[in-house]
Amino acid sequence: MTGGFTMEKFNNIQVQLKTVAVLTIALFSGSITVNAQKVRIGVKEVTFAKSLMESLASEYNKENTGVEIEIVSTADADANVQIADNGLASVGKFIILPIANSENEILNNKKLRKGVNETIEKKIFVQPTYEEVLDAEEEGEQQLPGTVYSLSGSKAQTTRLFAEKLHTTPNNLKGKKILGREENVISVVKQQADAISFNVANLIYDLNNRQPQQGISVLSVDLDGNGKVSDQERTALANIDTLTDYLNKVVTPGIAVGDVVIASDNQQVRDFVTWTQAKGQEIVAKQGFLKAQNALTAQK
């Protein structure tokens, strides 16, 4: 019978159904992409955290197709990344370390080679009082070699935190002031053989080989604040991973540490922050930052 139901017609129906199913899936997938809401987060004031934020946003966007987090280098955004001493909206903590050009004579100083505690750090970076100058002259104490470079300006929050850790103000830091970003200071330290400074660990270390960048030496600093530098601390400072592992277990670090904070009333931004604290901390560590929230165990 020509009008009957044949196997050929059945196969045609199957092909048509499959085609409709594919089209339906394609349209549904397209609607998700079109309807995904874009949320912009600006890192203009915290450029050293841009790579961290981009890595977090990339992974977050894979898991949350209904919203797209975009990291931009402007302040005109739904939320802005800021520096704070602490904050519930922290995605991670940054580490500030003292550094010098690898050819700087200060690296041969006997006291510094034993380790840099807060007292020595003040002698390196902080302008001495008149009384301290007189005392040093009477004792025949020689000035430490090198020129201090520090980031200046109202946005230089890393300088503020470093100075506060030494119980002083940015204006009382020695040496030359540099305008711009933390990245600018790194460039100067590489170029000037007598340079000594401080900066964030994620810029100091090469995140590919995990060691300090070529031309930069990290001073052997007291990491746990107990007044001395142990062999374990020296080992930790040689590699960004051992450094973050060590500091994540210290209750009160002997160095300046600050939070990378995202402040916003946008619920989608808050959801992103919550995700970074719960699921993004391995990315935070890989980028050279400390975990935002952790169960700390004292090493003192």
PDB file of C-alpha atoms in Angstrom:
ATOM      1  CA  MET A   1       0.000   0.000   0.000  1.00  0.00           C
ATOM      2  CA  THR A   2       1.379   3.342  -1.001  1.00  0.00           C
ATOM      3  CA  GLY A   3      -0.319   5.254   1.824  1.00  0.00           C
ATOM      4  CA  GLY A   4       0.650   2.846   4.598  1.00  0.00           C
ATOM      5  CA  PHE A   5       3.230   3.264   7.364  1.00  0.00           C
ATOM      6  CA  THR A   6       6.607   2.113   6.059  1.00  0.00           C
ATOM      7  CA  MET A   7      10.051   1.741   7.651  1.00  0.00           C
ATOM      8  CA  GLU A   8      11.293   4.592   5.457  1.00  0.00           C
ATOM      9  CA  LYS A   9       8.633   6.956   6.867  1.00  0.00           C
ATOM     10  CA  PHE A  10       9.512   5.825  10.400  1.00  0.00           C
ATOM     11  CA  ASN A  11      13.173   6.669   9.809  1.00  0.00           C
ATOM     12  CA  ASN A  12      12.201  10.086   8.406  1.00  0.00           C
ATOM     13  CA  ILE A  13      10.155  10.796  11.541  1.00  0.00           C
ATOM     14  CA  GLN A  14      13.143   9.857  13.703  1.00  0.00           C
ATOM     15  CA  VAL A  15      15.407  12.235  11.768  1.00  0.00           C
ATOM     16  CA  GLN A  16      12.865  15.056  12.117  1.00  0.00           C
ATOM     17  CA  LEU A  17      12.512  14.472  15.857  1.00  0.00           C
ATOM     18  CA  LYS A  18      16.276  14.501  16.307  1.00  0.00           C
ATOM     19  CA  THR A  19      16.499  17.722  14.296  1.00  0.00           C
ATOM     20  CA  VAL A  20      13.842  19.369  16.442  1.00  0.00           C
ATOM     21  CA  ALA A  21      15.634  18.192  19.602  1.00  0.00           C
ATOM     22  CA  VAL A  22      18.956  19.608  18.431  1.00  0.00           C
ATOM     23  CA  LEU A  23      17.349  22.915  17.491  1.00  0.00           C
ATOM     24  CA  THR A  24      15.614  23.080  20.877  1.00  0.00           C
ATOM     25  CA  ILE A  25      18.892  22.474  22.725  1.00  0.00           C
ATOM     26  CA  ALA A  26      20.693  25.046  20.589  1.00  0.00           C
ATOM     27  CA  LEU A  27      18.007  27.640  21.204  1.00  0.00           C
ATOM     28  CA  PHE A  28      17.967  26.896  24.922  1.00  0.00           C
ATOM     29  CA  SER A  29      21.754  27.163  25.141  1.00  0.00           C
ATOM     30  CA  GLY A  30      21.643  30.394  23.177  1.00  0.00           C
ATOM     31  CA  SER A  31      19.094  31.864  25.564  1.00  0.00           C
ATOM     32  CA  ILE A  32      21.418  31.204  28.525  1.00  0.00           C
ATOM     33  CA  THR A  33      24.266  33.002  26.830  1.00  0.00           C
ATOM     34  CA  VAL A  34      22.119  35.936  25.812  1.00  0.00           C
ATOM     35  CA  ASN A  35      20.477  36.262  29.220  1.00  0.00           C
ATOM     36  CA  ALA A  36      23.658  35.907  31.290  1.00  0.00           C
ATOM     37  CA  GLN A  37      24.027  39.092  33.301  1.00  0.00           C
ATOM     38  CA  LYS A  38      27.427  40.770  33.192  1.00  0.00           C
ATOM     39  CA  VAL A  39      28.847  42.153  36.431  1.00  0.00           C
ATOM     40  CA  ARG A  40      31.920  44.369  36.223  1.00  0.00           C
ATOM     41  CA  ILE A  41      34.523  44.495  39.000  1.00  0.00           C
ATOM     42  CA  GLY A  42      37.141  47.239  38.817  1.00  0.00           C
ATOM     43  CA  VAL A  43      40.769  46.807  39.939  1.00  0.00           C
ATOM     44  CA  LYS A  44      42.007  50.293  39.117  1.00  0.00           C
ATOM     45  CA  GLU A  45      43.195  50.946  42.674  1.00  0.00           C
ATOM     46  CA  VAL A  46      44.613  47.451  43.216  1.00  0.00           C
ATOM     47  CA  THR A  47      46.285  46.551  39.945  1.00  0.00           C
ATOM     48  CA  PHE A  48      48.612  44.023  41.575  1.00  0.00           C
ATOM     49  CA  ALA A  49      45.546  41.856  42.249  1.00  0.00           C
ATOM     50  CA  LYS A  50      44.277  41.930  38.657  1.00  0.00           C
ATOM     51  CA  SER A  51      45.695  38.531  37.696  1.00  0.00           C
ATOM     52  CA  LEU A  52      44.194  37.002  40.843  1.00  0.00           C
ATOM     53  CA  MET A  53      40.771  38.481  40.131  1.00  0.00           C
ATOM     54  CA  GLU A  54      40.832  37.378  36.492  1.00  0.00           C
ATOM     55  CA  SER A  55      41.722  33.812  37.479  1.00  0.00           C
ATOM     56  CA  LEU A  56      38.927  33.697  40.061  1.00  0.00           C
ATOM     57  CA  ALA A  57      36.389  35.204  37.657  1.00  0.00           C
ATOM     58  CA  SER A  58      37.319  32.763  34.891  1.00  0.00           C
ATOM     59  CA  GLU A  59      36.707  29.734  37.097  1.00  0.00           C
ATOM     60  CA  TYR A  60      33.567  31.235  38.621  1.00  0.00           C
ATOM     61  CA  ASN A  61      32.053  31.914  35.195  1.00  0.00           C
ATOM     62  CA  LYS A  62      32.515  28.253  34.247  1.00  0.00           C
ATOM     63  CA  GLU A  63      30.439  27.137  37.218  1.00  0.00           C
ATOM     64  CA  ASN A  64      27.827  29.913  37.083  1.00  0.00           C
ATOM     65  CA  THR A  65      26.483  30.370  33.567  1.00  0.00           C
ATOM     66  CA  GLY A  66      23.721  32.741  34.646  1.00  0.00           C
ATOM     67  CA  VAL A  67      26.165  35.548  35.418  1.00  0.00           C
ATOM     68  CA  GLU A  68      29.440  36.689  33.896  1.00  0.00           C
ATOM     69  CA  ILE A  69      32.028  38.376  36.126  1.00  0.00           C
ATOM     70  CA  GLU A  70      34.229  40.739  34.119  1.00  0.00           C
ATOM     71  CA  ILE A  71      37.401  42.286  35.592  1.00  0.00           C
ATOM     72  CA  VAL A  72      38.134  45.800  34.314  1.00  0.00           C
ATOM     73  CA  SER A  73      40.902  48.330  34.954  1.00  0.00           C
ATOM     74  CA  THR A  74      38.542  51.185  35.742  1.00  0.00           C
ATOM     75  CA  ALA A  75      36.721  52.474  38.793  1.00  0.00           C
ATOM     76  CA  ASP A  76      33.447  52.641  36.843  1.00  0.00           C
ATOM     77  CA  ALA A  77      32.170  49.177  37.720  1.00  0.00           C
ATOM     78  CA  ASP A  78      29.489  47.397  39.735  1.00  0.00           C
ATOM     79  CA  ALA A  79      32.052  46.704  42.453  1.00  0.00           C
ATOM     80  CA  ASN A  80      35.613  47.775  43.216  1.00  0.00           C
ATOM     81  CA  VAL A  81      38.500  45.809  44.629  1.00  0.00           C
ATOM     82  CA  GLN A  82      40.069  47.615  47.559  1.00  0.00           C
ATOM     83  CA  ILE A  83      42.826  47.194  50.145  1.00  0.00           C
ATOM     84  CA  ALA A  84      41.833  46.871  53.772  1.00  0.00           C
ATOM     85  CA  ASP A  85      43.432  45.761  57.019  1.00  0.00           C
ATOM     86  CA  ASN A  86      40.683  43.175  57.318  1.00  0.00           C
ATOM     87  CA  GLY A  87      37.269  42.569  55.858  1.00  0.00           C
ATOM     88  CA  LEU A  88      34.470  40.025  55.602  1.00  0.00           C
ATOM     89  CA  ALA A  89      34.441  40.607  51.844  1.00  0.00           C
ATOM     90  CA  SER A  90      38.078  39.525  51.510  1.00  0.00           C
ATOM     91  CA  VAL A  91      38.959  37.148  48.666  1.00  0.00           C
ATOM     92  CA  GLY A  92      42.558  36.726  49.828  1.00  0.00           C
ATOM     93  CA  LYS A  93      45.420  38.334  51.745  1.00  0.00           C
ATOM     94  CA  PHE A  94      48.502  39.924  50.189  1.00  0.00           C
ATOM     95  CA  ILE A  95      51.987  39.753  51.716  1.00  0.00           C
ATOM     96  CA  ILE A  96      54.419  42.687  51.875  1.00  0.00           C
ATOM     97  CA  LEU A  97      58.120  41.796  52.036  1.00  0.00           C
ATOM     98  CA  PRO A  98      61.357  43.831  52.171  1.00  0.00           C
ATOM     99  CA  ILE A  99      63.457  43.445  49.017  1.00  0.00           C
ATOM    100  CA  ALA A 100      66.652  44.725  47.428  1.00  0.00           C
ATOM    101  CA  ASN A 101      68.394  44.710  44.088  1.00  0.00           C
ATOM    102  CA  SER A 102      70.434  41.504  43.977  1.00  0.00           C
ATOM    103  CA  GLU A 103      73.663  43.541  43.611  1.00  0.00           C
ATOM    104  CA  ASN A 104      72.991  45.783  46.596  1.00  0.00           C
ATOM    105  CA  GLU A 105      75.866  45.880  49.105  1.00  0.00           C
ATOM    106  CA  ILE A 106      73.380  45.717  51.958  1.00  0.00           C
ATOM    107  CA  LEU A 107      72.960  42.006  51.258  1.00  0.00           C
ATOM    108  CA  ASN A 108      76.538  41.450  52.490  1.00  0.00           C
ATOM    109  CA  ASN A 109      75.876  43.101  55.846  1.00  0.00           C
ATOM    110  CA  LYS A 110      76.516  40.608  58.670  1.00  0.00           C
ATOM    111  CA  LYS A 111      73.498  41.653  60.714  1.00  0.00           C
ATOM    112  CA  LEU A 112      71.146  41.407  57.745  1.00  0.00           C
ATOM    113  CA  ARG A 113      72.500  38.016  56.742  1.00  0.00           C
ATOM    114  CA  LYS A 114      71.556  36.720  60.191  1.00  0.00           C
ATOM    115  CA  GLY A 115      68.024  37.914  59.654  1.00  0.00           C
ATOM    116  CA  VAL A 116      65.902  41.048  59.629  1.00  0.00           C
ATOM    117  CA  ASN A 117      63.740  41.605  62.684  1.00  0.00           C
ATOM    118  CA  GLU A 118      61.642  44.715  63.321  1.00  0.00           C
ATOM    119  CA  THR A 119      64.546  46.611  64.930  1.00  0.00           C
ATOM    120  CA  ILE A 120      66.801  46.162  61.907  1.00  0.00           C
ATOM    121  CA  GLU A 121      63.919  46.827  59.543  1.00  0.00           C
ATOM    122  CA  LYS A 122      63.378  50.212  61.201  1.00  0.00           C
ATOM    123  CA  LYS A 123      67.066  51.063  60.754  1.00  0.00           C
ATOM    124  CA  ILE A 124      66.798  50.248  57.059  1.00  0.00           C
ATOM    125  CA  PHE A 125      63.547  52.015  56.243  1.00  0.00           C
ATOM    126  CA  VAL A 126      62.635  54.590  58.890  1.00  0.00           C
ATOM    127  CA  GLN A 127      64.131  58.058  59.279  1.00  0.00           C
ATOM    128  CA  PRO A 128      66.043  58.118  62.598  1.00  0.00           C
ATOM    129  CA  THR A 129      65.250  60.679  65.260  1.00  0.00           C
ATOM    130  CA  TYR A 130      67.861  63.275  66.234  1.00  0.00           C
ATOM    131  CA  GLU A 131      68.660  61.283  69.378  1.00  0.00           C
ATOM    132  CA  GLU A 132      69.094  58.080  67.396  1.00  0.00           C
ATOM    133  CA  VAL A 133      71.527  59.817  65.027  1.00  0.00           C
ATOM    134  CA  LEU A 134      73.615  61.063  67.948  1.00  0.00           C
ATOM    135  CA  ASP A 135      73.631  57.645  69.593  1.00  0.00           C
ATOM    136  CA  ALA A 136      74.728  55.984  66.359  1.00  0.00           C
ATOM    137  CA  GLU A 137      77.579  58.483  65.948  1.00  0.00           C
ATOM    138  CA  GLU A 138      78.769  57.939  69.538  1.00  0.00           C
ATOM    139  CA  GLU A 139      78.786  54.176  69.074  1.00  0.00           C
ATOM    140  CA  GLY A 140      80.523  54.448  65.717  1.00  0.00           C
ATOM    141  CA  GLU A 141      77.654  52.701  63.997  1.00  0.00           C
ATOM    142  CA  GLN A 142      77.884  52.821  60.225  1.00  0.00           C
ATOM    143  CA  GLN A 143      74.909  53.675  58.082  1.00  0.00           C
ATOM    144  CA  LEU A 144      73.457  50.819  56.097  1.00  0.00           C
ATOM    145  CA  PRO A 145      74.128  51.095  52.350  1.00  0.00           C
ATOM    146  CA  GLY A 146      71.409  51.468  49.765  1.00  0.00           C
ATOM    147  CA  THR A 147      68.675  53.858  48.675  1.00  0.00           C
ATOM    148  CA  VAL A 148      65.143  53.198  49.874  1.00  0.00           C
ATOM    149  CA  TYR A 149      62.373  53.501  47.278  1.00  0.00           C
ATOM    150  CA  SER A 150      58.734  53.559  48.335  1.00  0.00           C
ATOM    151  CA  LEU A 151      55.408  54.088  46.631  1.00  0.00           C
ATOM    152  CA  SER A 152      53.914  57.494  47.369  1.00  0.00           C
ATOM    153  CA  GLY A 153      50.521  59.142  47.081  1.00  0.00           C
ATOM    154  CA  SER A 154      47.066  58.829  48.589  1.00  0.00           C
ATOM    155  CA  LYS A 155      46.472  55.481  46.847  1.00  0.00           C
ATOM    156  CA  ALA A 156      49.703  53.888  48.122  1.00  0.00           C
ATOM    157  CA  GLN A 157      47.946  51.658  50.627  1.00  0.00           C
ATOM    158  CA  THR A 158      50.705  49.043  50.644  1.00  0.00           C
ATOM    159  CA  THR A 159      53.116  51.760  51.831  1.00  0.00           C
ATOM    160  CA  ARG A 160      50.667  52.716  54.586  1.00  0.00           C
ATOM    161  CA  LEU A 161      50.405  49.136  55.807  1.00  0.00           C
ATOM    162  CA  PHE A 162      54.181  48.630  55.709  1.00  0.00           C
ATOM    163  CA  ALA A 163      54.777  51.847  57.647  1.00  0.00           C
ATOM    164  CA  GLU A 164      52.110  50.954  60.220  1.00  0.00           C
ATOM    165  CA  LYS A 165      53.810  47.615  60.811  1.00  0.00           C
ATOM    166  CA  LEU A 166      56.978  49.573  61.694  1.00  0.00           C
ATOM    167  CA  HIS A 167      54.941  51.910  63.957  1.00  0.00           C
ATOM    168  CA  THR A 168      55.545  54.952  61.780  1.00  0.00           C
ATOM    169  CA  THR A 169      53.962  56.877  58.878  1.00  0.00           C
ATOM    170  CA  PRO A 170      54.752  56.887  55.137  1.00  0.00           C
ATOM    171  CA  ASN A 171      56.247  60.390  55.490  1.00  0.00           C
ATOM    172  CA  ASN A 172      58.851  59.018  57.894  1.00  0.00           C
ATOM    173  CA  LEU A 173      60.160  56.407  55.488  1.00  0.00           C
ATOM    174  CA  LYS A 174      63.640  57.054  54.108  1.00  0.00           C
ATOM    175  CA  GLY A 175      64.687  57.595  50.530  1.00  0.00           C
ATOM    176  CA  LYS A 176      62.954  58.391  47.286  1.00  0.00           C
ATOM    177  CA  LYS A 177      59.239  58.387  46.584  1.00  0.00           C
ATOM    178  CA  ILE A 178      57.710  56.842  43.474  1.00  0.00           C
ATOM    179  CA  LEU A 179      54.298  57.653  42.046  1.00  0.00           C
ATOM    180  CA  GLY A 180      52.239  55.039  40.292  1.00  0.00           C
ATOM    181  CA  ARG A 181      51.689  51.410  41.180  1.00  0.00           C
ATOM    182  CA  GLU A 182      53.499  48.613  42.969  1.00  0.00           C
ATOM    183  CA  GLU A 183      54.635  47.406  39.546  1.00  0.00           C
ATOM    184  CA  ASN A 184      56.575  50.670  39.073  1.00  0.00           C
ATOM    185  CA  VAL A 185      58.548  50.082  42.263  1.00  0.00           C
ATOM    186  CA  ILE A 186      59.465  46.556  41.140  1.00  0.00           C
ATOM    187  CA  SER A 187      60.897  48.010  37.911  1.00  0.00           C
ATOM    188  CA  VAL A 188      62.994  50.563  39.809  1.00  0.00           C
ATOM    189  CA  VAL A 189      64.417  47.929  42.149  1.00  0.00           C
ATOM    190  CA  LYS A 190      65.497  45.855  39.147  1.00  0.00           C
ATOM    191  CA  GLN A 191      67.147  48.846  37.464  1.00  0.00           C
ATOM    192  CA  GLN A 192      68.937  50.486  40.415  1.00  0.00           C
ATOM    193  CA  ALA A 193      71.810  48.456  41.873  1.00  0.00           C
ATOM    194  CA  ASP A 194      71.593  50.221  45.255  1.00  0.00           C
ATOM    195  CA  ALA A 195      67.815  49.936  45.531  1.00  0.00           C
ATOM    196  CA  ILE A 196      66.086  48.615  48.612  1.00  0.00           C
ATOM    197  CA  SER A 197      62.327  48.589  49.004  1.00  0.00           C
ATOM    198  CA  PHE A 198      59.267  46.493  49.859  1.00  0.00           C
ATOM    199  CA  ASN A 199      56.464  45.102  47.756  1.00  0.00           C
ATOM    200  CA  VAL A 200      53.714  42.516  47.472  1.00  0.00           C
ATOM    201  CA  ALA A 201      54.856  38.911  47.221  1.00  0.00           C
ATOM    202  CA  ASN A 202      52.817  38.102  44.109  1.00  0.00           C
ATOM    203  CA  LEU A 203      54.891  40.686  42.184  1.00  0.00           C
ATOM    204  CA  ILE A 204      58.219  39.872  43.852  1.00  0.00           C
ATOM    205  CA  TYR A 205      58.057  36.205  42.883  1.00  0.00           C
ATOM    206  CA  ASP A 206      57.933  34.818  39.358  1.00  0.00           C
ATOM    207  CA  LEU A 207      54.667  32.874  39.388  1.00  0.00           C
ATOM    208  CA  ASN A 208      55.985  30.531  36.699  1.00  0.00           C
ATOM    209  CA  ASN A 209      59.084  29.212  38.490  1.00  0.00           C
ATOM    210  CA  ARG A 210      57.765  30.286  41.963  1.00  0.00           C
ATOM    211  CA  GLN A 211      61.101  31.950  42.897  1.00  0.00           C
ATOM    212  CA  PRO A 212      62.003  35.649  43.332  1.00  0.00           C
ATOM    213  CA  GLN A 213      62.244  37.485  40.032  1.00  0.00           C
ATOM    214  CA  GLN A 214      65.677  37.776  38.499  1.00  0.00           C
ATOM    215  CA  GLY A 215      67.493  40.805  39.905  1.00  0.00           C
ATOM    216  CA  ILE A 216      65.459  40.877  43.122  1.00  0.00           C
ATOM    217  CA  SER A 217      66.495  39.460  46.504  1.00  0.00           C
ATOM    218  CA  VAL A 218      64.097  39.015  49.405  1.00  0.00           C
ATOM    219  CA  LEU A 219      65.590  39.979  52.757  1.00  0.00           C
ATOM    220  CA  SER A 220      65.613  37.209  55.368  1.00  0.00           C
ATOM    221  CA  VAL A 221      62.777  38.622  57.406  1.00  0.00           C
ATOM    222  CA  ASP A 222      61.161  37.474  60.654  1.00  0.00           C
ATOM    223  CA  LEU A 223      57.925  35.940  59.362  1.00  0.00           C
ATOM    224  CA  ASP A 224      56.293  34.870  62.619  1.00  0.00           C
ATOM    225  CA  GLY A 225      57.225  37.950  64.672  1.00  0.00           C
ATOM    226  CA  ASN A 226      59.191  36.129  67.383  1.00  0.00           C
ATOM    227  CA  GLY A 227      62.229  38.410  66.992  1.00  0.00           C
ATOM    228  CA  LYS A 228      64.500  36.033  65.124  1.00  0.00           C
ATOM    229  CA  VAL A 229      64.787  34.329  61.739  1.00  0.00           C
ATOM    230  CA  SER A 230      64.816  30.541  61.695  1.00  0.00           C
ATOM    231  CA  ASP A 231      66.146  28.199  59.026  1.00  0.00           C
ATOM    232  CA  GLN A 232      62.547  27.250  58.325  1.00  0.00           C
ATOM    233  CA  GLU A 233      61.718  30.886  57.581  1.00  0.00           C
ATOM    234  CA  ARG A 234      64.730  31.216  55.252  1.00  0.00           C
ATOM    235  CA  THR A 235      63.579  28.127  53.393  1.00  0.00           C
ATOM    236  CA  ALA A 236      60.037  29.481  53.190  1.00  0.00           C
ATOM    237  CA  LEU A 237      61.210  32.759  51.637  1.00  0.00           C
ATOM    238  CA  ALA A 238      62.932  30.950  48.752  1.00  0.00           C
ATOM    239  CA  ASN A 239      59.657  29.899  47.127  1.00  0.00           C
ATOM    240  CA  ILE A 240      56.230  31.513  46.963  1.00  0.00           C
ATOM    241  CA  ASP A 241      54.453  28.227  47.716  1.00  0.00           C
ATOM    242  CA  THR A 242      56.490  27.416  50.822  1.00  0.00           C
ATOM    243  CA  LEU A 243      56.045  31.050  51.900  1.00  0.00           C
ATOM    244  CA  THR A 244      52.245  31.006  51.682  1.00  0.00           C
ATOM    245  CA  ASP A 245      52.102  27.537  53.283  1.00  0.00           C
ATOM    246  CA  TYR A 246      54.158  28.821  56.207  1.00  0.00           C
ATOM    247  CA  LEU A 247      52.258  32.076  56.694  1.00  0.00           C
ATOM    248  CA  ASN A 248      48.849  30.422  56.438  1.00  0.00           C
ATOM    249  CA  LYS A 249      49.727  28.701  59.741  1.00  0.00           C
ATOM    250  CA  VAL A 250      50.945  31.811  61.570  1.00  0.00           C
ATOM    251  CA  VAL A 251      48.496  33.563  63.899  1.00  0.00           C
ATOM    252  CA  THR A 252      50.186  36.984  63.949  1.00  0.00           C
ATOM    253  CA  PRO A 253      52.686  37.468  61.097  1.00  0.00           C
ATOM    254  CA  GLY A 254      55.775  39.574  61.731  1.00  0.00           C
ATOM    255  CA  ILE A 255      55.311  41.215  58.339  1.00  0.00           C
ATOM    256  CA  ALA A 256      52.666  43.502  56.875  1.00  0.00           C
ATOM    257  CA  VAL A 257      49.620  41.659  55.529  1.00  0.00           C
ATOM    258  CA  GLY A 258      46.463  43.155  54.055  1.00  0.00           C
ATOM    259  CA  ASP A 259      43.162  41.988  52.597  1.00  0.00           C
ATOM    260  CA  VAL A 260      41.985  42.221  49.013  1.00  0.00           C
ATOM    261  CA  VAL A 261      38.402  43.282  49.582  1.00  0.00           C
ATOM    262  CA  ILE A 262      35.442  43.561  47.205  1.00  0.00           C
ATOM    263  CA  ALA A 263      32.899  46.021  48.568  1.00  0.00           C
ATOM    264  CA  SER A 264      29.472  45.977  46.964  1.00  0.00           C
ATOM    265  CA  ASP A 265      25.734  45.872  47.687  1.00  0.00           C
ATOM    266  CA  ASN A 266      25.233  43.817  44.523  1.00  0.00           C
ATOM    267  CA  GLN A 267      24.012  40.352  45.545  1.00  0.00           C
ATOM    268  CA  GLN A 268      25.695  38.713  42.555  1.00  0.00           C
ATOM    269  CA  VAL A 269      29.012  40.232  43.587  1.00  0.00           C
ATOM    270  CA  ARG A 270      28.442  38.967  47.126  1.00  0.00           C
ATOM    271  CA  ASP A 271      27.755  35.516  45.726  1.00  0.00           C
ATOM    272  CA  PHE A 272      31.064  35.713  43.865  1.00  0.00           C
ATOM    273  CA  VAL A 273      32.909  36.660  47.070  1.00  0.00           C
ATOM    274  CA  THR A 274      31.253  33.785  48.934  1.00  0.00           C
ATOM    275  CA  TRP A 275      32.326  31.407  46.162  1.00  0.00           C
ATOM    276  CA  THR A 276      35.942  32.628  46.255  1.00  0.00           C
ATOM    277  CA  GLN A 277      36.102  32.071  50.016  1.00  0.00           C
ATOM    278  CA  ALA A 278      34.638  28.571  49.733  1.00  0.00           C
ATOM    279  CA  LYS A 279      35.953  27.253  46.415  1.00  0.00           C
ATOM    280  CA  GLY A 280      38.558  29.686  45.085  1.00  0.00           C
ATOM    281  CA  GLN A 281      41.259  29.506  47.736  1.00  0.00           C
ATOM    282  CA  GLU A 282      43.510  27.132  45.774  1.00  0.00           C
ATOM    283  CA  ILE A 283      43.543  29.742  42.999  1.00  0.00           C
ATOM    284  CA  VAL A 284      44.354  32.398  45.607  1.00  0.00           C
ATOM    285  CA  ALA A 285      47.382  30.382  46.785  1.00  0.00           C
ATOM    286  CA  LYS A 286      48.558  29.718  43.223  1.00  0.00           C
ATOM    287  CA  GLN A 287      48.524  33.467  42.564  1.00  0.00           C
ATOM    288  CA  GLY A 288      50.829  34.139  45.551  1.00  0.00           C
ATOM    289  CA  PHE A 289      48.254  35.321  48.101  1.00  0.00           C
ATOM    290  CA  LEU A 290      47.283  33.984  51.513  1.00  0.00           C
ATOM    291  CA  LYS A 291      43.918  32.393  52.115  1.00  0.00           C
ATOM    292  CA  ALA A 292      41.089  34.732  53.049  1.00  0.00           C
ATOM    293  CA  GLN A 293      39.881  32.553  55.889  1.00  0.00           C
ATOM    294  CA  ASN A 294      41.809  29.736  57.488  1.00  0.00           C
ATOM    295  CA  ALA A 295      42.199  27.829  60.724  1.00  0.00           C
ATOM    296  CA  LEU A 296      45.421  29.291  62.002  1.00  0.00           C
ATOM    297  CA  THR A 297      47.896  27.457  64.190  1.00  0.00           C
ATOM    298  CA  ALA A 298      50.628  29.376  65.997  1.00  0.00           C
ATOM    299  CA  GLN A 299      54.217  28.509  65.160  1.00  0.00           C
ATOM    300  CA  LYS A 300      55.777  30.637  67.862  1.00  0.00           C
TER     301      LYS A 300
END
